[in-house]
Structures are given as structure tokens and as C-alpha cells.
Coordinates of N, CA and C and ligand atoms in Angstrom, one line a residue:
M1 N -6.7 12.2 17.4 CA -5.3 12.4 16.8 C -4.8 11.1 16.3
S2 N -4.1 11.2 15.2 CA -3.6 9.9 14.6 C -2.4 9.4 15.4
R3 N -1.9 8.3 15.0 CA -0.7 7.7 15.6 C 0.5 8.6 15.4
F4 N 0.4 9.5 14.4 CA 1.6 10.3 13.9 C 1.3 11.8 14.3
G5 N 0.5 12.0 15.3 CA 0.3 13.4 15.8 C -0.8 14.1 15.1
S6 N -0.9 15.4 15.4 CA -2.1 16.1 14.8 C -1.9 16.4 13.3
D7 N -0.7 16.3 12.8 CA -0.4 16.6 11.4 C 0.5 15.5 10.8
P8 N -0.1 14.4 10.5 CA 0.7 13.3 10.0 C 1.5 13.6 8.8
R9 N 0.9 14.5 7.9 CA 1.7 14.8 6.7 C 3.0 15.5 7.1
A10 N 2.9 16.5 8.1 CA 4.2 17.1 8.5 C 5.2 16.1 9.1
F11 N 4.6 15.1 9.8 CA 5.5 14.1 10.3 C 6.2 13.4 9.2
F12 N 5.5 12.9 8.2 CA 6.1 12.2 7.1 C 7.0 13.1 6.2
E13 N 6.6 14.4 6.1 CA 7.5 15.3 5.4 C 8.9 15.4 6.1
S14 N 8.8 15.4 7.4 CA 10.1 15.5 8.2 C 10.9 14.2 8.0
V15 N 10.3 13.1 7.8 CA 11.0 11.8 7.6 C 11.8 11.9 6.3
Y16 N 11.1 12.5 5.3 CA 11.7 12.5 3.9 C 12.8 13.6 3.8
Q17 N 13.1 14.3 4.9 CA 14.3 15.2 4.9 C 15.6 14.3 4.8
D18 N 15.4 13.1 5.2 CA 16.6 12.1 5.1 C 16.1 10.9 4.3
I19 N 16.9 9.9 4.2 CA 16.3 8.7 3.5 C 15.5 7.9 4.5
P20 N 14.2 7.7 4.2 CA 13.3 7.1 5.2 C 13.7 5.6 5.5
P21 N 13.5 5.1 6.7 CA 13.9 3.8 7.0 C 13.3 2.7 6.1
W22 N 12.1 3.0 5.5 CA 11.5 1.9 4.6 C 12.1 2.0 3.2
D23 N 12.9 3.0 2.9 CA 13.4 3.1 1.5 C 14.6 2.2 1.4
V24 N 14.4 1.0 1.0 CA 15.5 0.0 1.1 C 16.1 -0.2 -0.3
G25 N 15.9 0.7 -1.2 CA 16.6 0.6 -2.5 C 15.9 -0.3 -3.5
G26 N 14.7 -0.7 -3.2 CA 14.0 -1.6 -4.2 C 12.7 -2.0 -3.5
P27 N 11.9 -2.8 -4.2 CA 10.6 -3.3 -3.6 C 10.9 -4.2 -2.4
Q28 N 10.0 -4.3 -1.5 CA 10.1 -5.3 -0.4 C 10.0 -6.7 -1.0
P29 N 11.0 -7.6 -0.7 CA 10.9 -8.9 -1.2 C 9.6 -9.6 -1.0
A30 N 9.0 -9.4 0.2 CA 7.7 -10.1 0.4 C 6.6 -9.6 -0.6
M31 N 6.7 -8.3 -1.0 CA 5.7 -7.8 -2.0 C 6.0 -8.4 -3.3
S32 N 7.3 -8.5 -3.7 CA 7.6 -9.1 -5.0 C 7.2 -10.5 -5.1
A33 N 7.3 -11.3 -3.9 CA 6.9 -12.7 -3.9 C 5.4 -12.7 -4.1
L34 N 4.6 -11.8 -3.5 CA 3.1 -11.8 -3.7 C 2.8 -11.6 -5.2
F35 N 3.5 -10.6 -5.8 CA 3.2 -10.3 -7.2 C 3.5 -11.5 -8.1
D36 N 4.6 -12.3 -7.7 CA 5.0 -13.5 -8.5 C 3.9 -14.5 -8.4
E37 N 3.4 -14.7 -7.2 CA 2.4 -15.8 -6.9 C 1.0 -15.4 -7.4
Y38 N 0.6 -14.1 -7.3 CA -0.7 -13.6 -7.6 C -0.5 -12.5 -8.6
P39 N -0.3 -12.7 -9.9 CA 0.0 -11.6 -10.8 C -1.1 -10.5 -10.8
P40 N -0.7 -9.3 -10.5 CA -1.6 -8.2 -10.5 C -2.3 -7.9 -11.9
M41 N -3.5 -7.4 -11.8 CA -4.2 -7.0 -13.0 C -4.0 -5.5 -13.2
D42 N -3.9 -5.1 -14.5 CA -3.7 -3.8 -14.9 C -5.1 -3.0 -14.8
P43 N -5.1 -1.7 -14.5 CA -4.0 -0.9 -14.0 C -3.9 -1.0 -12.5
V44 N -2.8 -0.5 -12.0 CA -2.5 -0.7 -10.5 C -2.4 0.7 -9.9
L45 N -2.9 0.7 -8.6 CA -2.7 1.9 -7.8 C -1.8 1.5 -6.6
D46 N -0.8 2.4 -6.3 CA 0.1 2.2 -5.2 C -0.2 3.3 -4.2
V47 N -0.9 2.9 -3.0 CA -1.3 3.8 -2.0 C -0.1 4.1 -1.0
G48 N 0.2 5.4 -0.8 CA 1.4 5.7 0.0 C 2.7 5.1 -0.7
C49 N 2.9 5.5 -1.9 CA 3.9 4.9 -2.8 C 5.3 5.3 -2.4
G50 N 5.5 6.3 -1.6 CA 6.8 6.7 -1.2 C 7.6 7.1 -2.4
S51 N 8.9 6.7 -2.5 CA 9.7 7.1 -3.6 C 9.6 6.1 -4.8
G52 N 8.6 5.3 -4.8 CA 8.1 4.7 -6.0 C 8.7 3.3 -6.4
D53 N 9.5 2.7 -5.5 CA 10.1 1.4 -6.0 C 9.1 0.3 -6.3
H54 N 8.0 0.2 -5.6 CA 7.1 -0.9 -5.9 C 6.4 -0.6 -7.2
A55 N 6.0 0.7 -7.4 CA 5.3 1.0 -8.6 C 6.2 0.8 -9.8
I56 N 7.5 1.1 -9.7 CA 8.5 0.9 -10.8 C 8.6 -0.5 -11.0
S57 N 8.7 -1.4 -10.0 CA 8.9 -2.8 -10.2 C 7.7 -3.4 -11.0
L58 N 6.5 -2.8 -10.8 CA 5.3 -3.3 -11.6 C 5.3 -2.8 -13.0
A59 N 5.7 -1.5 -13.2 CA 5.8 -1.0 -14.5 C 6.9 -1.8 -15.3
Q60 N 7.9 -2.3 -14.6 CA 8.9 -3.1 -15.3 C 8.3 -4.5 -15.7
R61 N 7.2 -4.8 -15.1 CA 6.5 -6.0 -15.5 C 5.4 -5.7 -16.6
G62 N 5.4 -4.5 -17.0 CA 4.5 -4.1 -18.1 C 3.1 -3.6 -17.7
L63 N 3.0 -3.3 -16.4 CA 1.7 -2.8 -15.9 C 1.7 -1.2 -15.8
R64 N 0.5 -0.6 -16.0 CA 0.4 0.8 -15.8 C 0.1 1.0 -14.3
V65 N 0.9 1.9 -13.7 CA 0.8 2.2 -12.3 C 0.7 3.6 -12.0
T66 N -0.4 3.9 -11.1 CA -0.5 5.3 -10.5 C 0.0 5.1 -9.1
G67 N 1.0 6.0 -8.7 CA 1.5 6.0 -7.4 C 1.1 7.3 -6.7
I68 N 0.4 7.2 -5.5 CA 0.1 8.4 -4.8 C 0.7 8.5 -3.4
D69 N 1.1 9.7 -3.0 CA 1.6 9.9 -1.7 C 1.4 11.3 -1.3
F70 N 1.1 11.6 0.0 CA 0.8 13.0 0.3 C 2.1 13.9 0.6
V71 N 3.3 13.3 0.4 CA 4.5 14.0 0.6 C 5.1 14.4 -0.8
E72 N 5.2 15.7 -1.0 CA 5.8 16.1 -2.3 C 7.2 15.6 -2.6
A73 N 8.0 15.6 -1.6 CA 9.4 15.2 -1.8 C 9.4 13.7 -2.2
A74 N 8.5 12.9 -1.7 CA 8.5 11.5 -2.1 C 8.1 11.3 -3.5
I75 N 7.1 12.1 -3.9 CA 6.6 12.0 -5.3 C 7.7 12.6 -6.3
A76 N 8.4 13.6 -5.8 CA 9.5 14.2 -6.6 C 10.6 13.1 -6.8
Q77 N 10.9 12.4 -5.8 CA 12.0 11.3 -5.9 C 11.5 10.2 -6.8
A78 N 10.2 9.9 -6.7 CA 9.6 8.8 -7.6 C 9.7 9.3 -9.0
G79 N 9.4 10.5 -9.3 CA 9.4 11.1 -10.6 C 10.8 11.1 -11.2
E80 N 11.8 11.4 -10.3 CA 13.2 11.4 -10.8 C 13.6 10.0 -11.2
K81 N 13.2 9.0 -10.3 CA 13.6 7.6 -10.7 C 12.9 7.2 -12.0
A82 N 11.7 7.6 -12.2 CA 11.0 7.2 -13.4 C 11.7 7.8 -14.6
S83 N 12.2 9.1 -14.5 CA 12.7 9.7 -15.6 C 14.0 9.1 -16.1
S84 N 14.6 8.2 -15.2 CA 15.9 7.6 -15.6 C 15.6 6.2 -16.2
L85 N 14.3 5.8 -16.3 CA 14.0 4.5 -16.8 C 13.8 4.5 -18.3
P86 N 13.9 3.4 -19.0 CA 13.6 3.4 -20.4 C 12.2 3.9 -20.7
P87 N 12.1 4.7 -21.8 CA 10.8 5.4 -22.0 C 9.6 4.4 -22.0
E88 N 9.8 3.2 -22.5 CA 8.7 2.3 -22.6 C 8.2 1.9 -21.2
V89 N 9.1 2.0 -20.2 CA 8.7 1.7 -18.8 C 8.2 3.0 -18.2
A90 N 8.9 4.1 -18.4 CA 8.5 5.4 -17.7 C 7.1 5.8 -18.1
H91 N 6.7 5.5 -19.3 CA 5.4 6.0 -19.7 C 4.3 5.3 -19.1
L92 N 4.6 4.2 -18.4 CA 3.5 3.4 -17.7 C 3.3 4.0 -16.3
L93 N 4.2 4.9 -15.9 CA 4.1 5.4 -14.5 C 3.5 6.8 -14.4
D94 N 2.7 7.0 -13.4 CA 2.1 8.3 -13.1 C 2.1 8.5 -11.6
F95 N 3.0 9.4 -11.1 CA 3.1 9.7 -9.7 C 2.4 11.0 -9.4
Q96 N 1.5 11.0 -8.4 CA 0.8 12.2 -8.0 C 0.8 12.4 -6.5
V97 N 0.8 13.7 -6.1 CA 0.7 14.1 -4.7 C -0.8 14.0 -4.4
A98 N -1.2 13.1 -3.6 CA -2.6 12.9 -3.2 C -2.8 12.2 -1.9
D99 N -3.9 12.4 -1.3 CA -4.3 11.7 -0.1 C -4.7 10.3 -0.4
A100 N -4.1 9.3 0.2 CA -4.5 7.9 -0.2 C -5.6 7.3 0.7
L101 N -6.1 8.1 1.6 CA -7.2 7.5 2.5 C -8.5 7.3 1.7
Q102 N -8.7 8.0 0.6 CA -9.9 7.8 -0.2 C -9.5 7.6 -1.7
P103 N -9.1 6.4 -2.0 CA -8.6 6.1 -3.4 C -9.7 6.4 -4.4
S104 N -11.0 6.3 -4.0 CA -12.1 6.4 -5.0 C -12.1 7.9 -5.5
L105 N -11.5 8.8 -4.8 CA -11.5 10.2 -5.3 C -10.7 10.3 -6.6
L106 N -9.9 9.4 -6.9 CA -9.2 9.4 -8.2 C -10.2 9.2 -9.4
K107 N -11.4 8.7 -9.1 CA -12.4 8.5 -10.1 C -12.0 7.6 -11.2
R108 N -11.2 6.6 -10.8 CA -10.9 5.5 -11.7 C -11.0 4.2 -10.9
R109 N -11.1 3.1 -11.6 CA -11.1 1.8 -10.9 C -9.9 1.0 -11.3
F110 N -9.3 0.2 -10.4 CA -8.0 -0.4 -10.6 C -8.2 -1.9 -10.5
G111 N -7.3 -2.6 -11.3 CA -7.2 -4.1 -11.2 C -6.4 -4.5 -10.0
A112 N -5.6 -3.7 -9.4 CA -4.9 -4.0 -8.2 C -4.6 -2.7 -7.4
V113 N -4.6 -2.9 -6.1 CA -4.2 -1.8 -5.2 C -3.1 -2.4 -4.4
L114 N -2.0 -1.7 -4.4 CA -0.8 -2.2 -3.7 C -0.5 -1.3 -2.4
D115 N -0.4 -1.9 -1.3 CA -0.2 -1.3 0.0 C 1.0 -1.8 0.7
S116 N 2.1 -1.2 0.5 CA 3.3 -1.6 1.3 C 3.5 -0.6 2.4
G117 N 2.9 -0.9 3.6 CA 3.1 0.0 4.7 C 2.2 1.2 4.8
F118 N 1.0 1.0 4.3 CA 0.0 2.1 4.4 C -1.1 1.8 5.5
L119 N -1.8 0.7 5.3 CA -2.8 0.3 6.3 C -2.3 0.4 7.7
H120 N -1.1 -0.1 7.9 CA -0.6 -0.2 9.3 C -0.3 1.2 9.9
L121 N -0.5 2.3 9.1 CA -0.3 3.6 9.7 C -1.7 4.1 10.2
L122 N -2.8 3.4 9.9 CA -4.1 4.0 10.1 C -4.7 3.4 11.4
D123 N -5.4 4.3 12.2 CA -6.1 3.8 13.3 C -7.4 3.0 12.9
P124 N -8.0 2.3 13.8 CA -9.2 1.5 13.4 C -10.2 2.2 12.6
V125 N -10.6 3.4 13.0 CA -11.7 4.1 12.3 C -11.2 4.5 10.9
Q126 N -10.0 5.0 10.8 CA -9.4 5.3 9.4 C -9.3 4.0 8.6
S127 N -9.0 2.9 9.2 CA -8.9 1.6 8.5 C -10.2 1.2 7.9
D128 N -11.3 1.3 8.7 CA -12.6 1.0 8.3 C -13.0 1.8 7.0
R129 N -12.7 3.2 7.1 CA -13.1 4.1 6.0 C -12.3 3.7 4.8
F130 N -11.0 3.5 5.0 CA -10.1 3.2 3.9 C -10.6 2.0 3.1
I131 N -10.9 0.9 3.9 CA -11.3 -0.3 3.2 C -12.6 -0.2 2.6
D132 N -13.5 0.5 3.1 CA -14.8 0.8 2.4 C -14.6 1.5 1.1
D133 N -13.7 2.4 1.1 CA -13.4 3.2 -0.1 C -12.6 2.4 -1.1
L134 N -11.7 1.5 -0.6 CA -10.9 0.7 -1.4 C -11.8 -0.2 -2.3
A135 N -12.9 -0.7 -1.7 CA -13.9 -1.5 -2.4 C -14.4 -0.8 -3.6
L136 N -14.6 0.5 -3.5 CA -15.1 1.3 -4.7 C -14.0 1.5 -5.7
A137 N -12.8 1.5 -5.3 CA -11.7 1.8 -6.3 C -11.2 0.5 -7.0
L138 N -11.6 -0.7 -6.6 CA -11.2 -1.9 -7.3 C -12.2 -2.4 -8.3
L139 N -11.7 -2.8 -9.4 CA -12.6 -3.5 -10.4 C -13.0 -4.9 -9.8
P140 N -14.2 -5.4 -10.3 CA -14.6 -6.7 -9.8 C -13.5 -7.7 -10.2
G141 N -13.1 -8.5 -9.2 CA -12.0 -9.5 -9.5 C -10.6 -8.8 -9.2
G142 N -10.6 -7.5 -8.9 CA -9.3 -6.8 -8.6 C -8.8 -7.3 -7.3
R143 N -7.5 -7.0 -7.1 CA -6.9 -7.6 -5.9 C -6.1 -6.5 -5.1
Y144 N -6.2 -6.6 -3.8 CA -5.5 -5.7 -2.8 C -4.3 -6.5 -2.3
Y145 N -3.1 -5.9 -2.4 CA -1.9 -6.5 -2.0 C -1.4 -5.8 -0.8
L146 N -1.2 -6.5 0.3 CA -0.9 -5.8 1.6 C 0.4 -6.3 2.2
L147 N 1.2 -5.4 2.7 CA 2.3 -5.8 3.6 C 2.3 -4.8 4.8
G148 N 2.2 -5.3 6.0 CA 2.1 -4.5 7.2 C 2.8 -5.1 8.3
F149 N 3.2 -4.3 9.3 CA 3.8 -4.8 10.5 C 2.9 -5.8 11.3
A150 N 3.5 -6.9 11.8 CA 2.7 -7.8 12.6 C 3.0 -7.7 14.1
I151 N 3.8 -6.7 14.5 CA 4.0 -6.5 15.9 C 3.8 -5.1 16.3
E152 N 3.4 -4.9 17.6 CA 3.1 -3.6 18.1 C 4.4 -3.1 18.8
F153 N 4.8 -1.9 18.5 CA 5.9 -1.2 19.2 C 5.3 -0.3 20.3
S154 N 6.1 -0.1 21.4 CA 5.6 0.8 22.4 C 6.0 2.2 22.2
M155 N 6.8 2.5 21.1 CA 7.3 3.8 20.9 C 6.4 4.6 20.0
P156 N 6.4 6.0 20.2 CA 5.5 6.8 19.4 C 5.9 6.8 17.9
N157 N 5.0 7.3 17.0 CA 5.3 7.5 15.6 C 5.8 6.2 14.9
L158 N 5.2 5.1 15.3 CA 5.5 3.8 14.6 C 4.2 3.2 14.2
P159 N 4.2 2.4 13.1 CA 3.0 1.8 12.7 C 2.4 0.8 13.8
R160 N 1.1 0.5 13.5 CA 0.5 -0.4 14.5 C 0.6 -1.9 13.9
Q161 N 0.2 -2.8 14.8 CA 0.2 -4.2 14.4 C -1.0 -4.5 13.6
V162 N -0.8 -5.2 12.5 CA -1.9 -5.8 11.7 C -1.9 -7.3 11.9
T163 N -3.1 -7.8 12.3 CA -3.1 -9.3 12.6 C -4.0 -10.0 11.6
A164 N -3.7 -11.3 11.5 CA -4.5 -12.1 10.6 C -6.0 -12.1 11.0
E165 N -6.2 -12.0 12.4 CA -7.6 -12.0 12.8 C -8.3 -10.7 12.4
E166 N -7.6 -9.6 12.5 CA -8.2 -8.3 12.0 C -8.5 -8.4 10.5
L167 N -7.6 -9.0 9.7 CA -7.8 -9.0 8.3 C -9.0 -10.0 7.9
R168 N -9.1 -11.1 8.7 CA -10.2 -12.0 8.4 C -11.5 -11.4 8.8
A169 N -11.5 -10.5 9.8 CA -12.8 -9.9 10.2 C -13.1 -8.7 9.3
R170 N -12.1 -8.1 8.7 CA -12.5 -6.9 7.8 C -12.8 -7.4 6.4
F171 N -12.1 -8.4 6.0 CA -12.3 -8.8 4.5 C -13.1 -10.1 4.4
T172 N -14.4 -10.0 4.7 CA -15.3 -11.2 4.7 C -16.0 -11.3 3.4
S173 N -16.5 -12.5 3.1 CA -17.2 -12.7 1.9 C -18.5 -11.9 1.9
E174 N -19.1 -11.8 3.1 CA -20.3 -11.0 3.2 C -20.1 -9.5 2.8
K175 N -18.9 -9.1 3.0 CA -18.6 -7.7 2.5 C -18.0 -7.7 1.1
G176 N -18.0 -8.9 0.5 CA -17.5 -8.9 -0.9 C -16.1 -9.1 -1.2
W177 N -15.4 -9.8 -0.2 CA -14.0 -10.0 -0.3 C -13.7 -11.5 -0.3
H178 N -12.5 -11.9 -0.9 CA -12.1 -13.3 -0.7 C -10.6 -13.3 -0.5
I179 N -10.1 -13.8 0.6 CA -8.7 -13.8 1.0 C -8.0 -14.9 0.2
L180 N -7.1 -14.6 -0.7 CA -6.4 -15.6 -1.5 C -5.1 -16.0 -0.7
D181 N -4.5 -15.1 0.0 CA -3.2 -15.4 0.6 C -3.1 -14.6 1.9
L182 N -2.7 -15.2 3.0 CA -2.5 -14.5 4.3 C -1.4 -15.2 5.0
R183 N -0.3 -14.6 5.2 CA 0.8 -15.4 5.9 C 1.9 -14.4 6.5
P184 N 2.7 -15.0 7.4 CA 3.7 -14.2 8.0 C 4.8 -13.8 6.9
A185 N 5.4 -12.7 7.1 CA 6.4 -12.2 6.2 C 7.4 -11.3 7.0
E186 N 8.2 -10.6 6.2 CA 9.2 -9.6 6.8 C 9.1 -8.3 6.1
F187 N 9.2 -7.2 6.9 CA 9.3 -5.9 6.3 C 10.7 -5.4 6.5
L188 N 11.5 -5.2 5.4 CA 12.9 -4.8 5.5 C 12.9 -3.3 5.8
S189 N 14.0 -2.9 6.5 CA 14.3 -1.5 6.9 C 15.7 -1.2 6.7
R190 N 16.1 0.1 6.5 CA 17.5 0.5 6.4 C 18.1 0.5 7.7
V191 N 17.3 0.6 8.8 CA 17.9 1.0 10.1 C 17.8 -0.1 11.2
A192 N 17.1 -1.1 10.8 CA 16.8 -2.2 11.9 C 16.8 -3.5 11.2
P193 N 16.9 -4.6 12.0 CA 16.7 -5.9 11.5 C 15.3 -6.0 10.9
P194 N 15.0 -7.0 10.0 CA 13.7 -7.1 9.4 C 12.6 -7.2 10.5
T195 N 11.5 -6.5 10.3 CA 10.4 -6.5 11.2 C 9.4 -7.6 10.9
P196 N 8.9 -8.4 11.9 CA 7.9 -9.4 11.6 C 6.7 -8.7 10.9
A197 N 6.2 -9.2 9.9 CA 5.1 -8.6 9.1 C 4.1 -9.6 8.7
I198 N 3.0 -9.1 8.1 CA 2.0 -10.0 7.5 C 1.8 -9.5 6.1
R199 N 1.6 -10.5 5.2 CA 1.3 -10.2 3.8 C 0.0 -10.8 3.5
A200 N -0.7 -10.1 2.5 CA -2.0 -10.7 2.1 C -2.3 -10.3 0.7
C201 N -3.0 -11.2 0.0 CA -3.6 -10.8 -1.3 C -5.1 -11.1 -1.2
I202 N -5.9 -10.1 -1.4 CA -7.3 -10.2 -1.2 C -8.1 -9.8 -2.4
E203 N -9.0 -10.6 -2.9 CA -9.7 -10.3 -4.1 C -11.1 -9.6 -3.8
R204 N -11.4 -8.7 -4.7 CA -12.7 -8.1 -4.6 C -13.7 -8.9 -5.5
L205 N -14.7 -9.5 -4.8 CA -15.6 -10.3 -5.6 C -16.5 -9.5 -6.5
P206 N -16.8 -10.1 -7.6 CA -17.8 -9.4 -8.5 C -19.1 -9.4 -7.7
A207 N -19.9 -8.3 -7.9 CA -21.2 -8.2 -7.2 C -22.1 -9.3 -7.7
E208 N -22.9 -9.9 -6.8 CA -23.9 -10.9 -7.3 C -25.0 -10.2 -8.0
R209 N -25.5 -10.9 -9.1 CA -26.6 -10.3 -9.8 C -27.9 -10.9 -9.1
G210 N -28.9 -10.0 -8.8 CA -30.0 -10.4 -8.1 C -31.1 -10.9 -9.0
Ligands
LIG301 C1 5.9 3.2 5.5 S1 5.9 4.3 4.2 C2 5.9 3.2 2.8 C3 6.3 3.8 1.5 C4 6.3 2.8 0.3 N1 5.0 2.2 0.1 C5 7.4 1.7 0.5 O1 7.0 0.6 0.8 O2 8.5 2.0 0.3 C6 4.3 5.0 4.1 C7 4.1 6.1 3.1 O3 2.7 6.5 3.1 C8 2.7 7.9 3.0 N2 1.4 8.3 3.6 C9 1.0 8.2 4.9 N3 -0.3 8.7 5.0 C10 -0.7 9.0 3.8 C11 -1.9 9.6 3.3 N4 -3.0 9.8 4.1 N5 -2.0 9.8 1.9 C12 -0.9 9.5 1.1 N6 0.2 9.1 1.5 C13 0.4 8.8 2.9 C14 3.9 8.4 3.6 O4 4.3 9.7 3.2 C15 4.9 7.3 3.3 O5 5.6 7.6 2.0

């Protein structure tokens, strides 16, 4: 069973009956700082995009962004936000109801994958599978942008802790990754003080020619 019970989608659907705690009215500042320091390559995939604020912020930078989330209400909200944007920004956005655990099922490769609060929802086995699949969805030289909680809560239905050690063990050069940035950050919430978090920007190395 996942951290969010036997039916995680039902759990997240219930959270979207109200304004979710992570919906802070714009992108997480830690994510925006990562985009400033390591400009993403087009096109971008936003996994677990929620109501679309990160995707929209990248479209406003001129990038084409596909945002996926398995909650219809989240995608409907993202679509509504997109429809109020200038047409030259709105046409860069594509929001879809889809499972983000296997981004390669989209049958496209991306210059950047953005993960604000997705990996930290996954247990270790799901995380292994997601990262193996992420490698297939990124173009050579493409980058994975991550923001996740850096502390463990003892309450149910909350994300897990993502540590620097975990990320260094998962994203090794032997597995075709290069960590460009890894440092403490904060995850803002509507309902609580900022949560200690970790941010990372990790590049997918081009395959070596034999
Ligand atoms: C912590 S929220 C973050 C939302 C958004 N990225 C943000 O930062 O505002 C995690 C999101 O992942 C979505 N999600 C969780 N598991 C998913 C899955 N397997 N496939 C697609 N979306 C998923 C949830 O519905 C929720 O919108």
C-alpha cells in the first residue's frame, strides 16, 4: 500500500475538494530560483502538475510545457488558468489527466522534467521505477528539476523525506546522471510555516558511443 492508502488518486481527489495546502498561488520560489540558475530546455514535462502554476511560469518564459496530473479537478483548474492567459502563452501549455509514474508512456522526450512535490510522494520501489522511466523520457542533456520535503513527518498521508544521500545514490554517473545542484530549500504551504526541503537539478548525460 502507498503512503496515501490503497487508492492514492482518491486521496488526492479529496484534497482538491478544497484548495490544497501546496497551492500557494504561484510557483514555489525555490523552483523559480532553480529555473533562473539552470534554464530549462524546451519542451518541458511537469509531473504531478496540480493546478499548473509551475507549468504556467515556464510557458511565460517561452517554453512549451505539458503538465500531467491524475486528478481531473487539478487539470481542470490548470486549464482554466491557462485560458485566462494571453494566447501566445496559453498555446504553449498542454494539461492532461495522466499517471505521472511512467512519463515515457507519453511517447515523447523532454528537455526538462519538473517535479515539485512528486518524488516525495513515492515509496522507495515506486521511486526506483519512476527514475528508471524518467531516464527514458529525458533528451540527452535534459534536466530533472526537483523540490521535495527534507524532513519526515510521523503523521499519515504526508510526503516522505528526500535526502541528499538518497539523491546521490540514485543519480550516479554510472547510471547516466550528473548532479548540477543539490541544496537545502523551503517548500511553501498555505497552511503551515515553510517546510524544510531539498532542491536539485540533475542532468541526463548523453549515452557514450562505444
Ligand atoms: C504535492 S502536490 C504538488 C502539485 C504541484 N506540482 C505544485 O507544486 O503545486 C502533488 C501532485 O501530484 C499529483 N499526483 C500524485 N500522484 C500522482 C500520479 N501517480 N500521477 C499523476 N499525478 C499524481 C497529485 O494529484 C498532486 O496534484
